[in-house]
Amino acid sequence: MDVRTAQATIEDLLAATSDTLVLVVPPDATAWQLPKPLKALLEEAVVQQDLTLKPGKTLYLHRPAGFKPQRLVVAVAADASAKAFKAAVSAALGPVRGSGAKSVTLAWAGRDALGADHAEQAVRALDDALYVYRHTKPSAPPASKLVRVTLAVNEAAGGSARTAATNKAALVAVREGVRRGQAIAAGVGLARECANRPGNHCTPTYLASEARALARGHGLKVEVLERAALEKLGMGAFLAVAKGSDEPPKFIVLQYHGAGKKDAPLVLVGKGITFDSGGISIKPAGEMDEMKFDMGGAASVLGTFRAVAELQPKINLIGLIPTCENMPNGGAMKPGDVITSLAGKTIEVLNTDAEGRLILCDALAYAERFKPAAVVDIATLTGACVIALGHHHSGLFSTDDALAQGLLNAGQAALDTAWRMPMDDEYDKALDSNFADIANVGPRYGGSITAAMFLKRFTSAYRWAHLDIAGTAWRSGAAKGATGRPVALLTHFVLAQAAAAA
């Protein structure tokens, strides 16, 4: 998508011949910054109930009399926030996407000026609305004709030097927001595309090839460790999960170097179970197809590296992706087996469907060699987190208050939110085992917390946080598909860490 910026008044936009003009307006008509003829037209539409002044409502006018644009779409926003602006843009794209529009000019008709956050969210709304999965669906609808979007920045009237400086600053901010939005959209798109592919297409080998392609195209370093190397390292927990599948496991190590060699890196660890049958503790058949999304953490790490490579922040970033399938063949691990992790801790496997934490614990132990400033793991880890938080917030677990707050702030800024969950020491007792250092599951209650407590036992060497994205990485039902979350949260977090270091 070609996204541009321009500075113009709404009067200029209405007087210029164009394909499609989208105006986002506040719900209070007294706050509309519109020329009188258009304001009168919209007020009449409200009286006639063609336009309702409620968030998300739209009005489509084809070749409106007295105005030059061929199409005019008005969308109502809840308020002047970036979140409300994004929702209104998404609503406006409904009638635009189904039309013959090839280019759109987008403008805000409220008193407050657009900022970088508004621009970022508008770009992401556009990208989300136009995404169509095609890889295994030749019958997918044709791509939208929309190829260019111009984000119009309201131009303040007056010829003073102060006004000129204000206009220039507003345009610079919006351009930066567009740049950030395009990078995040590209990362989200990569994550969605990987996760949406079925398990017989998106295998551990496929994820490794995507990581290599990403590294080649964006100047990153990549290493892929094969089974023999994993055995030599002693990744017994990771390999125990992989035993039940004919697909070879891969351990992907991505590196982005934007700071000095001596600067401690931030490490992202993504769970990459490309299909999760549950193993011997097999899952019920209903919705098992959605277990192709169990590599959402891995996909989000790839997507974040894609965004970071575009934005080039001054930070060092490491991505670790343990990836395999969890299948129930004759060699698969069994309930009651005791395995030895890379950290040397023995683990009693009480449930083979609690496999994500087994591949992650070896990756978390491996992260120590980078002497990281902090480690964040991302995983579609527990159904219990979906029960606790639904599909709105990712679950955030950490005993480091500053790190947790940084992730929460990044989620708010990105509109990709998380909610902090408890990690009291009392939960840890549930993982006691009579036959190993630790059991891989505890009782049913508080399952997302005990899963986090399991991971915590492998993170004593550094600052650590865990994001459980089981409720946010994909949608079920008629709109089934990957969301690309939490690429936006992670990208904002990386940018904030880089800014803090600078």
XYZ file of C-alpha atoms in Angstrom:
502
model
C 0.000 0.000 0.000
C 1.341 3.397 -1.051
C 0.659 5.773 1.869
C 1.416 9.448 1.450
C 0.935 12.632 3.444
C -0.210 16.078 2.371
C -1.087 19.344 4.053
C -4.396 20.895 3.046
C -7.588 22.380 4.430
C -10.823 20.452 4.146
C -12.066 23.210 1.833
C -9.152 22.410 -0.475
C -9.938 18.692 -0.371
C -13.595 19.240 -1.259
C -12.670 21.560 -4.119
C -10.103 19.185 -5.646
C -11.074 16.468 -8.101
C -10.230 13.156 -6.442
C -11.263 9.534 -6.330
C -12.472 9.160 -2.733
C -12.449 11.465 0.285
C -12.959 10.012 3.757
C -13.737 12.486 6.540
C -13.669 11.341 10.159
C -15.854 13.549 12.357
C -16.389 13.779 16.130
C -19.831 12.789 17.481
C -20.592 16.369 18.556
C -21.692 18.346 15.490
C -20.688 21.610 17.165
C -17.066 20.441 17.029
C -17.084 19.795 13.257
C -14.473 21.798 11.392
C -16.251 21.747 8.028
C -17.220 24.247 5.338
C -20.803 25.462 5.748
C -22.237 23.662 2.681
C -20.965 20.270 3.820
C -21.863 20.890 7.451
C -25.410 21.752 6.409
C -25.586 18.618 4.254
C -24.486 16.376 7.112
C -26.817 18.057 9.593
C -29.679 17.350 7.209
C -28.508 13.730 6.913
C -28.667 13.475 10.700
C -32.207 14.887 10.741
C -33.241 12.427 8.022
C -31.549 9.619 10.012
C -29.217 8.787 7.143
C -26.311 9.476 9.511
C -26.327 8.586 13.188
C -23.830 10.397 15.376
C -22.595 7.283 17.122
C -19.075 5.781 16.928
C -18.585 3.595 13.869
C -21.550 4.944 11.889
C -20.878 6.009 8.304
C -22.490 7.881 5.428
C -21.555 7.186 1.785
C -22.258 9.810 -0.897
C -21.590 9.021 -4.561
C -20.664 12.070 -6.660
C -22.003 14.509 -4.049
C -23.478 17.644 -5.631
C -21.360 20.740 -5.173
C -18.151 18.876 -4.311
C -15.388 17.550 -6.561
C -14.516 14.104 -5.052
C -16.247 11.202 -6.821
C -16.991 9.518 -3.507
C -17.400 11.019 -0.053
C -17.471 8.854 3.063
C -18.139 10.334 6.495
C -17.307 8.207 9.549
C -18.065 9.077 13.167
C -15.354 8.678 15.821
C -16.058 8.319 19.540
C -13.601 11.099 20.352
C -10.310 12.597 19.176
C -8.092 9.758 20.445
C -5.954 7.595 18.180
C -7.996 4.549 19.251
C -11.271 6.177 18.203
C -9.728 7.443 14.967
C -8.575 3.928 14.079
C -12.034 2.487 14.732
C -13.658 5.160 12.550
C -11.190 4.579 9.705
C -11.919 0.846 9.900
C -15.652 1.558 9.652
C -15.153 3.916 6.694
C -13.224 1.274 4.791
C -16.319 -0.944 4.645
C -18.037 1.010 1.838
C -14.691 1.983 0.273
C -13.326 -1.565 0.053
C -16.331 -2.779 -1.900
C -16.315 0.141 -4.337
C -14.167 0.865 -7.362
C -12.015 3.309 -5.403
C -8.330 3.227 -6.319
C -7.122 6.080 -4.137
C -8.370 7.582 -0.890
C -7.662 10.839 0.874
C -8.255 10.599 4.616
C -8.785 13.622 6.877
C -9.931 14.462 10.397
C -12.656 17.111 10.743
C -12.332 17.849 14.450
C -10.683 20.714 16.329
C -7.611 18.773 17.453
C -4.848 18.088 14.945
C -3.831 14.608 13.856
C -0.663 13.317 15.475
C 1.828 10.520 14.927
C -0.329 8.037 16.870
C -3.377 8.788 14.708
C -1.319 8.269 11.557
C 0.129 4.975 12.797
C -3.287 3.598 13.696
C -4.834 4.732 10.404
C -2.158 2.846 8.459
C -2.685 -0.260 10.568
C -6.460 -0.055 10.094
C -5.949 0.138 6.338
C -3.611 -2.826 6.325
C -5.934 -4.929 8.466
C -8.972 -4.125 6.316
C -7.237 -5.014 3.066
C -5.538 -8.244 4.200
C -6.798 -11.391 2.454
C -5.287 -14.837 2.991
C -4.606 -16.497 -0.372
C -1.843 -19.079 -0.027
C -4.063 -22.176 0.003
C -7.274 -20.517 -1.224
C -7.272 -19.798 -4.973
C -10.956 -18.835 -4.700
C -10.186 -15.931 -2.341
C -11.871 -12.659 -3.403
C -9.811 -10.424 -5.674
C -7.546 -7.869 -4.103
C -9.037 -4.446 -3.426
C -8.510 -1.901 -6.181
C -7.316 0.539 -3.526
C -3.613 1.197 -4.104
C -2.916 4.646 -2.670
C -3.923 6.467 0.495
C -3.115 10.081 1.305
C -3.334 11.186 4.916
C -4.235 14.858 4.916
C -2.886 17.024 7.708
C -5.099 20.016 8.452
C -3.350 23.210 7.493
C -3.732 26.047 9.976
C -4.686 29.366 8.399
C -2.446 32.436 8.612
C 0.873 33.445 7.166
C 2.917 33.990 10.324
C 6.204 32.236 10.971
C 4.657 30.571 14.038
C 1.804 29.125 11.957
C 4.238 27.862 9.342
C 6.332 26.186 12.042
C 3.210 24.592 13.574
C 2.103 23.246 10.198
C 5.563 21.854 9.498
C 5.776 20.157 12.913
C 2.332 18.583 12.408
C 3.330 17.225 9.006
C 6.611 15.807 10.362
C 4.759 14.071 13.209
C 2.217 12.502 10.867
C 4.961 11.321 8.509
C 6.750 9.641 11.412
C 3.491 7.988 12.428
C 2.979 6.706 8.889
C 6.510 5.300 8.841
C 5.984 3.524 12.146
C 2.570 2.280 11.090
C 3.868 0.863 7.817
C 6.687 -0.983 9.590
C 4.351 -2.459 12.195
C 1.802 -3.355 9.514
C 4.503 -5.225 7.600
C 5.440 -7.118 10.760
C 1.833 -7.912 11.595
C 1.306 -9.076 8.008
C 4.267 -11.456 8.198
C 3.043 -12.876 11.515
C -0.487 -13.352 10.188
C 0.667 -14.971 6.980
C 2.854 -17.495 8.824
C 0.184 -18.346 11.384
C -2.663 -18.636 8.888
C -0.872 -21.279 6.844
C -2.004 -24.804 7.694
C 0.256 -27.135 9.633
C 1.244 -29.137 6.563
C 2.560 -25.918 4.988
C 3.894 -23.981 7.978
C 6.288 -26.541 9.444
C 9.382 -25.893 11.584
C 11.390 -26.056 8.349
C 9.132 -23.402 6.816
C 9.593 -21.068 9.795
C 13.353 -21.516 9.510
C 13.204 -20.632 5.807
C 11.136 -17.518 6.610
C 13.710 -16.463 9.197
C 16.506 -16.910 6.664
C 14.602 -14.906 4.047
C 13.937 -12.153 6.585
C 17.621 -12.033 7.499
C 18.731 -11.885 3.855
C 16.304 -9.126 2.999
C 16.935 -6.911 6.009
C 20.561 -7.326 7.019
C 19.953 -9.538 10.043
C 22.043 -12.432 11.338
C 20.413 -15.840 11.539
C 21.439 -19.296 12.713
C 19.272 -22.420 12.623
C 20.286 -25.234 14.980
C 19.293 -28.736 13.870
C 18.539 -31.810 15.996
C 22.187 -32.905 16.339
C 23.190 -29.490 17.667
C 20.255 -29.481 20.084
C 21.277 -32.901 21.389
C 24.850 -31.707 21.867
C 23.640 -28.664 23.786
C 21.463 -30.832 26.033
C 18.044 -29.385 25.143
C 16.269 -32.417 26.552
C 12.931 -30.709 27.217
C 12.646 -29.284 23.693
C 13.680 -32.573 22.099
C 11.227 -34.552 24.225
C 8.345 -32.613 22.665
C 9.745 -33.076 19.156
C 10.108 -36.876 19.562
C 6.529 -37.587 18.573
C 6.741 -35.986 15.123
C 8.425 -36.861 11.852
C 9.034 -33.133 11.265
C 12.573 -32.197 12.381
C 12.799 -29.558 15.134
C 14.564 -26.261 14.526
C 16.001 -23.697 16.922
C 16.129 -20.305 15.213
C 18.431 -17.543 16.459
C 17.881 -14.096 14.911
C 20.075 -11.090 15.679
C 19.600 -7.377 14.981
C 22.499 -5.108 15.949
C 21.587 -1.441 16.136
C 23.710 -0.454 19.153
C 27.260 -0.980 20.346
C 28.781 -4.437 20.710
C 29.000 -4.026 24.477
C 25.356 -2.995 24.865
C 23.290 -5.792 26.445
C 20.581 -7.029 24.071
C 16.877 -7.399 24.569
C 15.855 -11.024 23.921
C 12.482 -12.132 22.548
C 11.598 -15.842 22.835
C 8.692 -17.147 20.750
C 6.900 -20.486 21.159
C 6.824 -22.224 17.767
C 4.606 -25.311 17.993
C 3.498 -25.469 14.356
C 0.794 -28.002 15.222
C -0.292 -29.135 18.668
C -2.274 -32.371 18.839
C -1.674 -32.513 22.576
C 0.602 -35.525 22.119
C -0.354 -38.637 24.096
C -2.628 -36.392 26.218
C -4.481 -35.787 22.974
C -6.864 -32.874 22.566
C -10.550 -33.275 21.717
C -11.332 -33.095 17.991
C -13.425 -29.924 18.162
C -11.417 -26.898 17.008
C -8.185 -28.898 16.972
C -7.576 -27.379 13.520
C -6.889 -24.090 15.311
C -3.807 -25.613 16.883
C -1.944 -24.557 13.745
C -1.963 -21.149 15.502
C 0.135 -22.538 18.380
C 3.197 -20.955 16.786
C 1.754 -17.458 17.283
C 4.627 -16.526 19.603
C 7.190 -17.500 16.984
C 5.240 -15.600 14.325
C 5.175 -12.488 16.517
C 8.956 -12.612 16.990
C 9.465 -12.809 13.215
C 6.995 -9.967 12.723
C 8.676 -7.798 15.349
C 12.062 -8.307 13.705
C 10.488 -7.312 10.382
C 9.205 -4.059 11.907
C 12.420 -3.327 13.816
C 14.526 -3.893 10.698
C 12.476 -1.188 8.959
C 12.634 1.306 11.823
C 16.310 0.777 12.720
C 16.240 1.693 16.438
C 19.557 1.907 18.287
C 19.257 -1.319 20.246
C 20.539 -4.878 20.074
C 17.794 -7.474 19.703
C 17.951 -11.275 19.824
C 15.117 -13.551 18.734
C 14.980 -17.190 19.875
C 12.409 -19.510 18.306
C 12.217 -23.172 19.367
C 9.907 -24.796 16.814
C 8.545 -28.323 16.385
C 5.282 -30.261 16.289
C 3.616 -31.980 19.255
C 2.387 -35.335 17.904
C 1.552 -38.772 19.398
C 3.609 -41.372 17.552
C 5.213 -44.468 19.120
C 8.267 -42.518 20.247
C 6.377 -39.611 21.809
C 6.923 -38.583 25.412
C 4.370 -40.052 27.836
C 2.696 -38.836 31.002
C 4.980 -39.822 33.847
C 8.207 -39.489 31.841
C 11.016 -37.544 33.480
C 13.172 -35.429 31.157
C 16.247 -33.261 31.725
C 16.264 -29.655 30.561
C 19.172 -27.564 29.274
C 19.350 -25.895 32.689
C 19.924 -29.322 34.291
C 16.558 -29.379 36.043
C 14.555 -32.593 35.741
C 10.884 -32.310 34.774
C 8.090 -34.797 35.396
C 5.716 -34.723 32.416
C 2.231 -35.038 33.885
C 0.481 -33.793 30.757
C 2.018 -33.893 27.278
C -0.349 -31.106 26.198
C 1.609 -28.742 28.430
C 4.419 -28.821 25.872
C 4.930 -25.117 25.188
C 6.599 -24.520 28.523
C 8.953 -27.452 27.813
C 10.334 -25.974 24.601
C 10.412 -22.495 26.135
C 12.355 -23.497 29.253
C 15.290 -24.663 27.131
C 15.154 -21.483 25.052
C 15.069 -19.377 28.232
C 18.130 -21.218 29.547
C 19.866 -20.652 26.194
C 19.121 -16.901 26.467
C 21.560 -16.602 29.395
C 24.561 -16.753 27.039
C 23.639 -13.339 25.589
C 23.804 -11.645 29.025
C 20.543 -9.876 28.202
C 19.210 -6.600 29.520
C 15.822 -8.349 29.653
C 14.038 -11.368 28.199
C 10.396 -11.460 27.086
C 8.843 -14.746 26.034
C 5.672 -14.827 23.936
C 3.486 -17.911 23.782
C 0.006 -19.213 23.057
C 0.502 -21.038 26.316
C -2.723 -21.744 28.191
C -6.447 -21.996 27.657
C -6.691 -20.803 31.248
C -5.526 -17.348 30.137
C -8.411 -17.196 27.646
C -10.838 -18.042 30.455
C -9.300 -15.326 32.650
C -9.001 -12.478 30.130
C -11.005 -13.410 27.056
C -9.750 -12.084 23.753
C -9.033 -8.426 24.551
C -5.849 -8.442 26.627
C -2.792 -10.652 26.477
C -1.751 -12.007 29.865
C 1.401 -10.404 31.296
C 3.459 -12.131 33.983
C 6.610 -10.726 35.568
C 8.166 -10.192 38.976
C 10.004 -7.126 37.647
C 7.738 -4.109 38.114
C 9.660 -1.791 35.789
C 9.752 -4.355 32.987
C 6.054 -5.140 33.417
C 5.128 -1.453 33.366
C 7.189 -0.920 30.215
C 5.259 -3.685 28.457
C 1.914 -2.374 29.707
C 2.779 1.123 28.476
C 3.845 -0.252 25.101
C 0.551 -2.112 24.808
C -1.411 1.054 25.523
C 0.588 3.049 22.990
C 0.194 0.335 20.350
C -3.502 -0.378 21.093
C -2.350 -3.973 21.603
C -2.977 -4.266 25.310
C -1.891 -6.639 28.061
C -3.120 -7.187 31.611
C -0.759 -8.013 34.459
C -1.456 -11.238 36.322
C -0.269 -12.284 39.810
C 2.856 -14.346 40.457
C 2.763 -14.887 44.210
C 5.171 -17.481 45.589
C 2.265 -19.569 46.882
C 1.419 -20.626 43.311
C 4.836 -22.243 42.940
C 4.053 -25.078 45.361
C 1.609 -26.521 42.815
C 4.576 -27.597 40.660
C 6.219 -29.802 43.279
C 6.966 -33.360 42.131
C 7.861 -36.553 43.990
C 9.978 -37.784 41.090
C 11.678 -34.699 39.559
C 12.776 -31.167 40.348
C 9.523 -29.809 38.916
C 6.247 -31.027 37.409
C 5.184 -29.554 34.087
C 1.629 -28.810 35.276
C -0.193 -28.046 38.480
C -3.902 -28.252 39.340
C -6.484 -26.912 36.907
C -7.175 -23.726 38.832
C -4.841 -20.803 38.134
C -3.375 -22.712 35.203
C -1.995 -19.681 33.383
C -0.232 -18.580 36.578
C 1.336 -21.959 37.341
C 2.521 -22.113 33.713
C 4.249 -18.774 34.224
C 5.684 -19.991 37.538
C 7.149 -22.973 35.674
C 8.937 -20.649 33.236
C 10.081 -18.390 36.065
C 12.229 -21.228 37.474
C 14.461 -20.949 34.386
C 14.930 -17.158 34.429
C 16.844 -16.322 37.604
C 19.836 -14.944 35.658
C 18.034 -11.945 34.141
C 14.989 -9.674 34.124
C 12.095 -11.580 32.584
C 8.477 -11.227 31.500
C 6.041 -13.658 29.905
C 3.171 -12.807 27.533
C 0.433 -15.429 27.253
C -1.264 -14.672 23.927
C -3.582 -17.680 23.753
C -6.612 -15.375 23.703
C -5.261 -12.715 21.354
C -3.118 -14.403 18.678
C -6.081 -15.543 16.595
C -9.845 -15.275 16.158
C -12.249 -18.189 15.953
C -15.627 -18.500 14.253
C -16.616 -16.850 10.982
C -13.643 -14.477 11.160
C -11.174 -17.278 11.968
C -7.599 -16.213 11.382
C -4.428 -14.884 12.924
C -4.389 -11.351 14.338
C -0.639 -10.684 14.267
C -0.704 -9.716 17.935
C 1.407 -8.806 19.851
C 3.768 -7.503 17.114
C 2.607 -3.928 17.711
C 3.103 -4.170 21.481
C 6.562 -5.690 21.098
C 7.655 -3.150 18.487
C 6.600 -0.243 20.676
C 8.386 -1.870 23.605
C 11.619 -2.231 21.610
C 11.380 1.388 20.444
C 10.782 2.604 24.007
C 13.752 0.585 25.303
C 15.939 2.072 22.565
C 14.760 5.596 23.425
C 15.412 5.031 27.121
C 18.929 3.773 26.400
C 19.637 6.798 24.221
